[in-house]
Tab-separated table of N, CA and C in Angstrom:
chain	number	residue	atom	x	y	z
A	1	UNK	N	9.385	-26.582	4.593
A	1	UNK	CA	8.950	-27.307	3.420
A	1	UNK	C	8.157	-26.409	2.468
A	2	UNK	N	7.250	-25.904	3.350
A	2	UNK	CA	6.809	-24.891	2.005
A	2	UNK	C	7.560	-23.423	1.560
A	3	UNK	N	8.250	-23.329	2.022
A	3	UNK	CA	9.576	-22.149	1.349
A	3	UNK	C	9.751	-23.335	0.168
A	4	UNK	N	10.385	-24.397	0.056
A	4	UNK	CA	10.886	-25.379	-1.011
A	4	UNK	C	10.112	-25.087	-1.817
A	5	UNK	N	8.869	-25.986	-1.603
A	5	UNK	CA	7.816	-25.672	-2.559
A	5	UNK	C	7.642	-24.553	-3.343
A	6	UNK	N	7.534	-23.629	-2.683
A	6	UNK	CA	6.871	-22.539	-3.362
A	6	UNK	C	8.454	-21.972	-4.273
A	7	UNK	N	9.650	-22.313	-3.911
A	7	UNK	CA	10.762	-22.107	-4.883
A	7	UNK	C	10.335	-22.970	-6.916
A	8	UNK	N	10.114	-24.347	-6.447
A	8	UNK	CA	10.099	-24.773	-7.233
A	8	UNK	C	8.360	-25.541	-8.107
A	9	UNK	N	7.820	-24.169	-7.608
A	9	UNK	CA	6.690	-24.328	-7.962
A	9	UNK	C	5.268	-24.835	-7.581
A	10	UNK	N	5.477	-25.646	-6.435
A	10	UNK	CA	4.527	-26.266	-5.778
A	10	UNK	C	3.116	-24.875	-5.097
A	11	UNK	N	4.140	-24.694	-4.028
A	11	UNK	CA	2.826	-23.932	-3.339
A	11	UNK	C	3.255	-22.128	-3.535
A	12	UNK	N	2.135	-21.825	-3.370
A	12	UNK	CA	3.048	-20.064	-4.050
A	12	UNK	C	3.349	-19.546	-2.751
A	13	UNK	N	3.810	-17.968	-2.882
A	13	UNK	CA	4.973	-17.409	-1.390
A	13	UNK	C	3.573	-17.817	-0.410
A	14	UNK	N	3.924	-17.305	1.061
A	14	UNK	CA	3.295	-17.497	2.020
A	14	UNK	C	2.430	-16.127	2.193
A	15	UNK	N	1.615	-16.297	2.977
A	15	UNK	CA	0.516	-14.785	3.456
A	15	UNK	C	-0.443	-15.224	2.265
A	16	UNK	N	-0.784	-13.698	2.535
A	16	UNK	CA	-2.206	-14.167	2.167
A	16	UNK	C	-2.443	-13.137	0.415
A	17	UNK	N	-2.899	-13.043	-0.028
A	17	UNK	CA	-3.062	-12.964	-1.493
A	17	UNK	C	-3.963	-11.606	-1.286
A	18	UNK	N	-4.301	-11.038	-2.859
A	18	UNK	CA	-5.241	-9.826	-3.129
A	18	UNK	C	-6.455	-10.221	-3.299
A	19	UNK	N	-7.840	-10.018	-3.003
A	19	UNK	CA	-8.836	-10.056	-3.275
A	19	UNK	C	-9.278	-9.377	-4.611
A	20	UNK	N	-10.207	-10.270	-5.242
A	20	UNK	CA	-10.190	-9.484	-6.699
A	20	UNK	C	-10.189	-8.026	-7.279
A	21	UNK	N	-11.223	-7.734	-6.147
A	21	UNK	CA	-11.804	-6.548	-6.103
A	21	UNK	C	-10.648	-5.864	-5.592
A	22	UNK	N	-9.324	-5.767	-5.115
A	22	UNK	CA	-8.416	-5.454	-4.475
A	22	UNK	C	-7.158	-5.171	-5.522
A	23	UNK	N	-7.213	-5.794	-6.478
A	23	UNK	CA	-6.630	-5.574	-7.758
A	23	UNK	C	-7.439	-4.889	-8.598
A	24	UNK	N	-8.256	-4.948	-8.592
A	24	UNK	CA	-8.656	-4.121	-10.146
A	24	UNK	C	-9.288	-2.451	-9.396
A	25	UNK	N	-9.575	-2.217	-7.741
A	25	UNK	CA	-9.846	-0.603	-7.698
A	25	UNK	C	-8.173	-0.506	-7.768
A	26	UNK	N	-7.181	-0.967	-7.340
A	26	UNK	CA	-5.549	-0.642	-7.596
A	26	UNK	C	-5.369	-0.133	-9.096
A	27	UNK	N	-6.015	-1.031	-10.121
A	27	UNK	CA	-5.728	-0.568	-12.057
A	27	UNK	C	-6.379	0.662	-11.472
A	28	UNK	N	-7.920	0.493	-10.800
A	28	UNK	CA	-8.900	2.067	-10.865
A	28	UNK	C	-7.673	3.417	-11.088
A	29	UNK	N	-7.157	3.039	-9.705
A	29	UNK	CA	-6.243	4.359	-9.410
A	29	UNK	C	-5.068	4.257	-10.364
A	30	UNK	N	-4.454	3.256	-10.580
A	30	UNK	CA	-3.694	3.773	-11.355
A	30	UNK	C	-3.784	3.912	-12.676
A	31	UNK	N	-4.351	3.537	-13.816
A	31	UNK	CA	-5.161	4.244	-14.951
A	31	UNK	C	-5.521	5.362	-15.307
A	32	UNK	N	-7.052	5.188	-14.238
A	32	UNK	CA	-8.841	5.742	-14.400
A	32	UNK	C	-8.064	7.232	-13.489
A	33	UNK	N	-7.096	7.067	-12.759
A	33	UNK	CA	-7.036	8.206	-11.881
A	33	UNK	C	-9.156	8.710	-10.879
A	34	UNK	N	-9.217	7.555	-10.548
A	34	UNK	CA	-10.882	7.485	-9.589
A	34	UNK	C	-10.197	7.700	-8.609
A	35	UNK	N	-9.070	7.467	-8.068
A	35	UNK	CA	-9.088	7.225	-6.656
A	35	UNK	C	-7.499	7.900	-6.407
A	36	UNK	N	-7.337	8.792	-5.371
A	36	UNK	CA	-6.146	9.138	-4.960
A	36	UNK	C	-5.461	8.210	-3.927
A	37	UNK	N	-6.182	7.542	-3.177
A	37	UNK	CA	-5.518	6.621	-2.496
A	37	UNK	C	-6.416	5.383	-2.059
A	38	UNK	N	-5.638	4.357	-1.780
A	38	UNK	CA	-6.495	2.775	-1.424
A	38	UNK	C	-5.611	2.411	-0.183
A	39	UNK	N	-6.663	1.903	0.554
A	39	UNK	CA	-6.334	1.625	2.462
A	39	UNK	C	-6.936	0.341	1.871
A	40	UNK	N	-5.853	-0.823	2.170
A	40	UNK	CA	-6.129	-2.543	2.247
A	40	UNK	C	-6.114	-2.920	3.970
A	41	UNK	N	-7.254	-3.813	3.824
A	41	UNK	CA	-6.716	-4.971	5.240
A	41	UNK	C	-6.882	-6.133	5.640
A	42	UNK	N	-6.399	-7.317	5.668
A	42	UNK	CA	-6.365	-8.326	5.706
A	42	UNK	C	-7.714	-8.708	6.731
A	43	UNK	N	-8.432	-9.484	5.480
A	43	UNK	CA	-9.600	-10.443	6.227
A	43	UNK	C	-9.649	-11.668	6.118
A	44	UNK	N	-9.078	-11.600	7.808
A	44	UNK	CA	-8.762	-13.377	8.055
A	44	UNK	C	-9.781	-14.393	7.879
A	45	UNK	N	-10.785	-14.184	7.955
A	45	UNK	CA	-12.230	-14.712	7.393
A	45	UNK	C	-11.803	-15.354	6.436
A	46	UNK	N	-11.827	-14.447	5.325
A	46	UNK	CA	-11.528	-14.905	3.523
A	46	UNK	C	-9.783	-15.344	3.131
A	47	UNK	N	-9.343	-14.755	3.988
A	47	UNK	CA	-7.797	-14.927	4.065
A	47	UNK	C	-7.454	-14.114	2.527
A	48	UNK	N	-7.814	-12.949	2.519
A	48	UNK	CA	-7.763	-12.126	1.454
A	48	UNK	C	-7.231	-10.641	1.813
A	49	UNK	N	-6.201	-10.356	1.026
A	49	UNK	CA	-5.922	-8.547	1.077
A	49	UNK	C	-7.788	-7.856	0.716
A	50	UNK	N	-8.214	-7.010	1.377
A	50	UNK	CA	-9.430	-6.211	0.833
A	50	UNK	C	-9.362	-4.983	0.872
A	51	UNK	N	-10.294	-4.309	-0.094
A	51	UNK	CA	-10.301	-2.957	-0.071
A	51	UNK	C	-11.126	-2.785	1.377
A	52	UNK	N	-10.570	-1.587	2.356
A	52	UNK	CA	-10.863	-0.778	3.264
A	52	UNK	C	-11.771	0.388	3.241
A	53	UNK	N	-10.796	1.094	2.204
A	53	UNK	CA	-11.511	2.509	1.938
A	53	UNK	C	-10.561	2.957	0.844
A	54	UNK	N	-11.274	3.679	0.104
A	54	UNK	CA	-10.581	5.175	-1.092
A	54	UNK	C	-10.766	6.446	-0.824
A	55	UNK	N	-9.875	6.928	-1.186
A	55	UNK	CA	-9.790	8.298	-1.163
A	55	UNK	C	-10.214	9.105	-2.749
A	56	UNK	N	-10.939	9.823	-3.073
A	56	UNK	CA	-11.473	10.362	-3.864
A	56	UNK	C	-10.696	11.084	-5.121
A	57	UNK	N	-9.938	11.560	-5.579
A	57	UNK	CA	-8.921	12.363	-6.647
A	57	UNK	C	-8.903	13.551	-6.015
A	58	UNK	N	-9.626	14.004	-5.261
A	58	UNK	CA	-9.357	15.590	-4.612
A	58	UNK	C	-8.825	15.897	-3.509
A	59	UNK	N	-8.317	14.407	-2.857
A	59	UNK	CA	-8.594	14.268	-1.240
A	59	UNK	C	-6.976	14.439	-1.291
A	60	UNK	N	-5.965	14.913	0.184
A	60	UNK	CA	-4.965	14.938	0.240
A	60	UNK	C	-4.523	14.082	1.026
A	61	UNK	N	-2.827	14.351	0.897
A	61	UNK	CA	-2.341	13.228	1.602
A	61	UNK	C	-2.655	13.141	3.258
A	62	UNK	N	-3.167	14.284	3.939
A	62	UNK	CA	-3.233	14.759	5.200
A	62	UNK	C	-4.809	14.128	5.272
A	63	UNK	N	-5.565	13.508	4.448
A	63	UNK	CA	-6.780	12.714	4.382
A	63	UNK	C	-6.334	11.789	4.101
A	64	UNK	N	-5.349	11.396	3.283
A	64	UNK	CA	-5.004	9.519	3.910
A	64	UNK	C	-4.655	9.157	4.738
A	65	UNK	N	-3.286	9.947	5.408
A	65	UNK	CA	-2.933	9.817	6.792
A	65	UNK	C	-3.651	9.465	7.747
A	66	UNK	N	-4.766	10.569	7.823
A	66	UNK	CA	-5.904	10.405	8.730
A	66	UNK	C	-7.070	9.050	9.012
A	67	UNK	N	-6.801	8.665	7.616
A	67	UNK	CA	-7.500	7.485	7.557
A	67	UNK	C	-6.913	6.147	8.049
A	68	UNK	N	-5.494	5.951	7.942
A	68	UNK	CA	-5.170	5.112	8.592
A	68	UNK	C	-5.282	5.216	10.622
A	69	UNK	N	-5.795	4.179	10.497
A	69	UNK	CA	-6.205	3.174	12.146
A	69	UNK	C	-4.393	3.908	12.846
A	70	UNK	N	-4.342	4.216	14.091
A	70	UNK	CA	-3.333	4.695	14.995
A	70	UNK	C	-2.581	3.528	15.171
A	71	UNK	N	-3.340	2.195	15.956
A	71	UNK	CA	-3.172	0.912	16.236
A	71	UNK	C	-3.264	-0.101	15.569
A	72	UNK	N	-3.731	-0.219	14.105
A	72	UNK	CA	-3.928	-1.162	13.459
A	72	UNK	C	-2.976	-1.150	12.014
A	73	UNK	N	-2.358	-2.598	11.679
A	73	UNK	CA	-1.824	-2.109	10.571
A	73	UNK	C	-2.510	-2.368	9.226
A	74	UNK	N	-1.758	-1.893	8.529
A	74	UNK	CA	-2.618	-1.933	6.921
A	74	UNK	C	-1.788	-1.949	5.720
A	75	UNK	N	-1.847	-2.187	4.736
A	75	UNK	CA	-1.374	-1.634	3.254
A	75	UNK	C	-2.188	-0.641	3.055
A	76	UNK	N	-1.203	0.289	1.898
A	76	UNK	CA	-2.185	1.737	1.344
A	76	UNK	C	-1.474	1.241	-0.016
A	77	UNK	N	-1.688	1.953	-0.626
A	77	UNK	CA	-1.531	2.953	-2.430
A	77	UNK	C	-2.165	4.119	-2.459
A	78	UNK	N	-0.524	5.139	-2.738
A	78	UNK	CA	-1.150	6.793	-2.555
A	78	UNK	C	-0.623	7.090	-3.899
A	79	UNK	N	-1.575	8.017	-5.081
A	79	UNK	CA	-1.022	8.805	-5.954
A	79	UNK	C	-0.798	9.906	-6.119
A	80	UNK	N	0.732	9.986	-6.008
A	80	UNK	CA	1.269	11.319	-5.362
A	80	UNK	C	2.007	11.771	-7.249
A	81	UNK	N	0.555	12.996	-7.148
A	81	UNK	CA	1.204	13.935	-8.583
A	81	UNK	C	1.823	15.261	-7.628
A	82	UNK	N	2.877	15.522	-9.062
A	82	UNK	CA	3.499	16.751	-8.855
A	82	UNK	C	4.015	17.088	-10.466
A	83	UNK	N	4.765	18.036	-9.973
A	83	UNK	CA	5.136	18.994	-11.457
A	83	UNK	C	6.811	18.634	-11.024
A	84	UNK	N	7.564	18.505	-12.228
A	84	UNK	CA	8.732	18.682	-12.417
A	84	UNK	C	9.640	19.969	-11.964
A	85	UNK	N	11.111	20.072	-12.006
A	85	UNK	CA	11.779	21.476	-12.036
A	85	UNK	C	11.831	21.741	-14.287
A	86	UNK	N	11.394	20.893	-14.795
A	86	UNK	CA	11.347	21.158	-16.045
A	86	UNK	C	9.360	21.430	-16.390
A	87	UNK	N	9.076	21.192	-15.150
A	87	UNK	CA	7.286	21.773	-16.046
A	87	UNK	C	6.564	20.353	-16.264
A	88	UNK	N	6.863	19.333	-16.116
A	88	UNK	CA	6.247	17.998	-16.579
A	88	UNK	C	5.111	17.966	-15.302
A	89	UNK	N	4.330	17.355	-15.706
A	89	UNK	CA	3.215	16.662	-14.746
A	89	UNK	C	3.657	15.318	-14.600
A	90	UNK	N	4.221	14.932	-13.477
A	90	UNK	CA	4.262	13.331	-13.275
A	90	UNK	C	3.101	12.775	-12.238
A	91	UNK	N	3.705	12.131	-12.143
A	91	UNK	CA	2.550	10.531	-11.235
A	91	UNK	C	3.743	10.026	-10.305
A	92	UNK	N	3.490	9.479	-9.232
A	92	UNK	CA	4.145	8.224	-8.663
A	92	UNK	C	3.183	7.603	-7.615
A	93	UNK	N	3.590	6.020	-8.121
A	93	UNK	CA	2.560	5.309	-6.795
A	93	UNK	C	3.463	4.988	-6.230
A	94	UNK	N	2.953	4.948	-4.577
A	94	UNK	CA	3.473	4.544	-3.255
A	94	UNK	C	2.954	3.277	-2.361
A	95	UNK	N	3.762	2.565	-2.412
A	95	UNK	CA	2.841	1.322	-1.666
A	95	UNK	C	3.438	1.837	-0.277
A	96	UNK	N	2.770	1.626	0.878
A	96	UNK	CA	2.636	1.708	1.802
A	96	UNK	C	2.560	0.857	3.064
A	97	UNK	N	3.401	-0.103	3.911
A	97	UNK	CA	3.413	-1.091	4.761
A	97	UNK	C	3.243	0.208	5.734
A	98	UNK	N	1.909	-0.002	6.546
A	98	UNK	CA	2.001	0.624	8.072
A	98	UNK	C	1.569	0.039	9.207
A	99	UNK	N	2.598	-0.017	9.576
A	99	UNK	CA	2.594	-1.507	10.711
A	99	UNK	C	3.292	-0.761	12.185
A	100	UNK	N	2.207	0.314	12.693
A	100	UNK	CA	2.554	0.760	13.999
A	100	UNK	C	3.007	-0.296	14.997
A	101	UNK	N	4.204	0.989	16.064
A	101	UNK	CA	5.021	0.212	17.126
A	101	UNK	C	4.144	-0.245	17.878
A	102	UNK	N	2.851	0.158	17.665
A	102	UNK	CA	1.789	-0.153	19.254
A	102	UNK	C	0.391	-1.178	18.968
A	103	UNK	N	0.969	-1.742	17.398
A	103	UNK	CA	-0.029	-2.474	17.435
A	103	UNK	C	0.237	-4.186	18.147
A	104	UNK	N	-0.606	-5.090	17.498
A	104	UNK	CA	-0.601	-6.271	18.614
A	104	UNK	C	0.235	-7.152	17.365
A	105	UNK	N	1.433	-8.312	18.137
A	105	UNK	CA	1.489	-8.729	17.695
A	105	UNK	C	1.805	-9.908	16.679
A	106	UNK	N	0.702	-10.310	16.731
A	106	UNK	CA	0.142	-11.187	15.744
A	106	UNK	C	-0.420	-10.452	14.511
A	107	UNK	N	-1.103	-9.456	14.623
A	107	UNK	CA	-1.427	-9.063	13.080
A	107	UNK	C	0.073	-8.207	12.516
A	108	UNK	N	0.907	-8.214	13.774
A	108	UNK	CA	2.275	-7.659	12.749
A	108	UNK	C	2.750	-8.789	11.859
A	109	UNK	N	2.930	-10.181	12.693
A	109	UNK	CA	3.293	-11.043	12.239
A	109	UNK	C	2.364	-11.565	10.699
A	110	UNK	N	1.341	-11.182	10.395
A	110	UNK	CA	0.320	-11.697	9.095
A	110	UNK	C	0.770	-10.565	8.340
A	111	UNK	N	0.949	-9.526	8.586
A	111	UNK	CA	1.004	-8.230	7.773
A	111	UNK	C	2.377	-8.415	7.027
A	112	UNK	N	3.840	-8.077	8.058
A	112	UNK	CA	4.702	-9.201	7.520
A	112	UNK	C	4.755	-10.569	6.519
A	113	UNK	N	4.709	-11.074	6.466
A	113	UNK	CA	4.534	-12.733	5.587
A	113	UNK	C	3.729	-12.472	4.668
A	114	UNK	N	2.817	-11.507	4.570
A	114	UNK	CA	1.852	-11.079	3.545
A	114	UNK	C	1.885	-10.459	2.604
A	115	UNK	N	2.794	-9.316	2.893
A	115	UNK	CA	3.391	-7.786	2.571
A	115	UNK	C	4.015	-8.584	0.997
A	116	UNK	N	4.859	-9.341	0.807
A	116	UNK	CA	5.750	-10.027	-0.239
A	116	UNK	C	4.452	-10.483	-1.173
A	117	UNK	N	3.832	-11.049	-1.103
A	117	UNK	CA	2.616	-11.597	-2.281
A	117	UNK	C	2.002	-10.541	-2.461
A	118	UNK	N	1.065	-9.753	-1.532
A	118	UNK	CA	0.075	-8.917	-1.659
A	118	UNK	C	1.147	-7.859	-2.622
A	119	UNK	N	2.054	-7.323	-2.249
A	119	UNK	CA	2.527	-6.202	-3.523
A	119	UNK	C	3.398	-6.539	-4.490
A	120	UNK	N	3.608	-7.942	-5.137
A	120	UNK	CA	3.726	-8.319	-5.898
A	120	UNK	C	2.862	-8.401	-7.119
A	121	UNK	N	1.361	-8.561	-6.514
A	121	UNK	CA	0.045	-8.493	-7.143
A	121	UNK	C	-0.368	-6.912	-7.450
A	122	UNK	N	0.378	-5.906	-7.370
A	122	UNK	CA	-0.031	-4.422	-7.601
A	122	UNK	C	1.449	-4.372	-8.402
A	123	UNK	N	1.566	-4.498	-9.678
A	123	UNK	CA	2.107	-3.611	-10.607
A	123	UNK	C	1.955	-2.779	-11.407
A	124	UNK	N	3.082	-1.755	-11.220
A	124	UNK	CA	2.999	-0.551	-11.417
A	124	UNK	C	3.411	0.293	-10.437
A	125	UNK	N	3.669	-0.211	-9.323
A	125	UNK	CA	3.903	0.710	-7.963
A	125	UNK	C	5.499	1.578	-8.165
A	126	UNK	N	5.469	2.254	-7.754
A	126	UNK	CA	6.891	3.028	-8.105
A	126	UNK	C	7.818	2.977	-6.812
A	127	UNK	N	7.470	2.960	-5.620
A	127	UNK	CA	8.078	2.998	-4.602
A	127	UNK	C	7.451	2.506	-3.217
A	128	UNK	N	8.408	2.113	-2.032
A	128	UNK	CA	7.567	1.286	-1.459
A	128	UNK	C	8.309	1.490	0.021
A	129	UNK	N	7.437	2.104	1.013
A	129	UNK	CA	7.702	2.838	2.404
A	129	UNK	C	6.996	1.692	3.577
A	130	UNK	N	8.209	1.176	4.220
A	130	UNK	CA	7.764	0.746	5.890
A	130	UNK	C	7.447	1.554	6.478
A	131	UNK	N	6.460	1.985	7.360
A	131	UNK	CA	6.135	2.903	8.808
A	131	UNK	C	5.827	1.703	9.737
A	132	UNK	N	6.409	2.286	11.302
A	132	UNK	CA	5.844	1.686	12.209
A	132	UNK	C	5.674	2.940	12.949
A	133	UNK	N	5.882	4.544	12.443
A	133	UNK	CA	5.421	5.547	12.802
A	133	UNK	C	5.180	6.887	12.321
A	134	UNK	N	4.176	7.249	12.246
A	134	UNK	CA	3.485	8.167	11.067
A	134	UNK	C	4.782	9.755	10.541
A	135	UNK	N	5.891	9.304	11.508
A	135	UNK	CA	6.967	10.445	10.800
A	135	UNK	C	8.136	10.032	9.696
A	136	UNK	N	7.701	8.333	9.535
A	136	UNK	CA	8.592	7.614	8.917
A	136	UNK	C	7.540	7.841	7.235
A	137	UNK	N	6.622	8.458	7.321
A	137	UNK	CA	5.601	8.333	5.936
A	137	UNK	C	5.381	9.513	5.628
A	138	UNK	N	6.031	10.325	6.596
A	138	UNK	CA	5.426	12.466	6.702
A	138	UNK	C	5.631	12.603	5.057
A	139	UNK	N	4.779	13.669	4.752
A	139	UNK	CA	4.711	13.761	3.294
A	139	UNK	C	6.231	14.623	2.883
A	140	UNK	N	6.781	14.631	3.329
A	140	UNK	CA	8.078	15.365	3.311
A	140	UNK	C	8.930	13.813	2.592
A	141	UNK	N	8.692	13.160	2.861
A	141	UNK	CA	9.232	11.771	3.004
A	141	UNK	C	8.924	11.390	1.654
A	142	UNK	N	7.764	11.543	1.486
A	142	UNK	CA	7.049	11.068	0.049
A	142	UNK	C	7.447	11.715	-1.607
A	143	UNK	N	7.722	13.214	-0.751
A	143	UNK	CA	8.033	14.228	-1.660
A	143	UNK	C	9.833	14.233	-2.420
A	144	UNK	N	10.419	13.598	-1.305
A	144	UNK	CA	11.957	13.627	-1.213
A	144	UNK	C	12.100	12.209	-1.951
A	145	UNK	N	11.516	11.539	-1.795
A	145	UNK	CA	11.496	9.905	-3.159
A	145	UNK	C	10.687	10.150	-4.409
A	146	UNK	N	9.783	10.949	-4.445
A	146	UNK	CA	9.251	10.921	-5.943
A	146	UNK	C	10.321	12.094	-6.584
A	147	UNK	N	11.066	12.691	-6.024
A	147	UNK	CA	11.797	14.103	-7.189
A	147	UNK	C	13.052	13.092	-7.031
């Protein structure tokens, strides 16, 4: 019934939504360029996507990696600059589902159902990577979708 609903307007998709503050450090980074990367995680408390942690404009991708939990899953947003084969400076954002094989689950199951609203609410994203293991996100991976 609420799939219906939420087709024809009643109740919106299922999971759980962005926290305010969860949208606007997302404009941060993608704008203001403040932040090279954003680690989200669902707080069942508030039943809200929240900011986790940022990564600084200097920090690399081998410092976001690191920041994500082994066992726990999460949303990210990474801004991955590079230079063109013509000389351009580009940008690309990466949304990020990382939903390890070894976590528990029930928070796979919230992360899932969630994943559809929560990055609907981040536009602007350029591309958008499942992991359930940190060789499915290797920056090789990242590098081979933004060129």
């Amino acid at each position: 019934m609420t799939f219906i609903l939420g087709l024809i307007g009643g109740n919106p998709s299922p999971g759980m939504g962005a926290a305010k503050h969860s949208v606007s450090t997302f404009l941060e980074l993608q704008r203001k360029k403040v932040h090279r990367y954003v680690i989200f995680k669902i707080d069942e408390k508030t039943k809200e996507v929240v900011v986790e942690k940022t990564g600084g404009p200097s920090e690399s991708y081998d410092d976001f990696t690191a920041s994500l939990p082994e066992n726990e899953c999460r949303y990210a947003v990474f801004d991955f600059d590079f230079v063109t084969s013509e000389n351009f400076q580009m940008s690309r954002i990466f949304f990020i589902a990382w939903c390890p094989s070894v976590a528990r689950i029930r928070p796979k199951m919230i992360y899932a159902t969630s994943k559809y609203r929560f990055r609907r609410e981040l536009k602007g994203v350029h591309y958008e990577i499942q992991a359930t293991d940190p060789t499915e996100m290797d920056f090789e991976v990242i590098k081979d979708r933004a060129y």
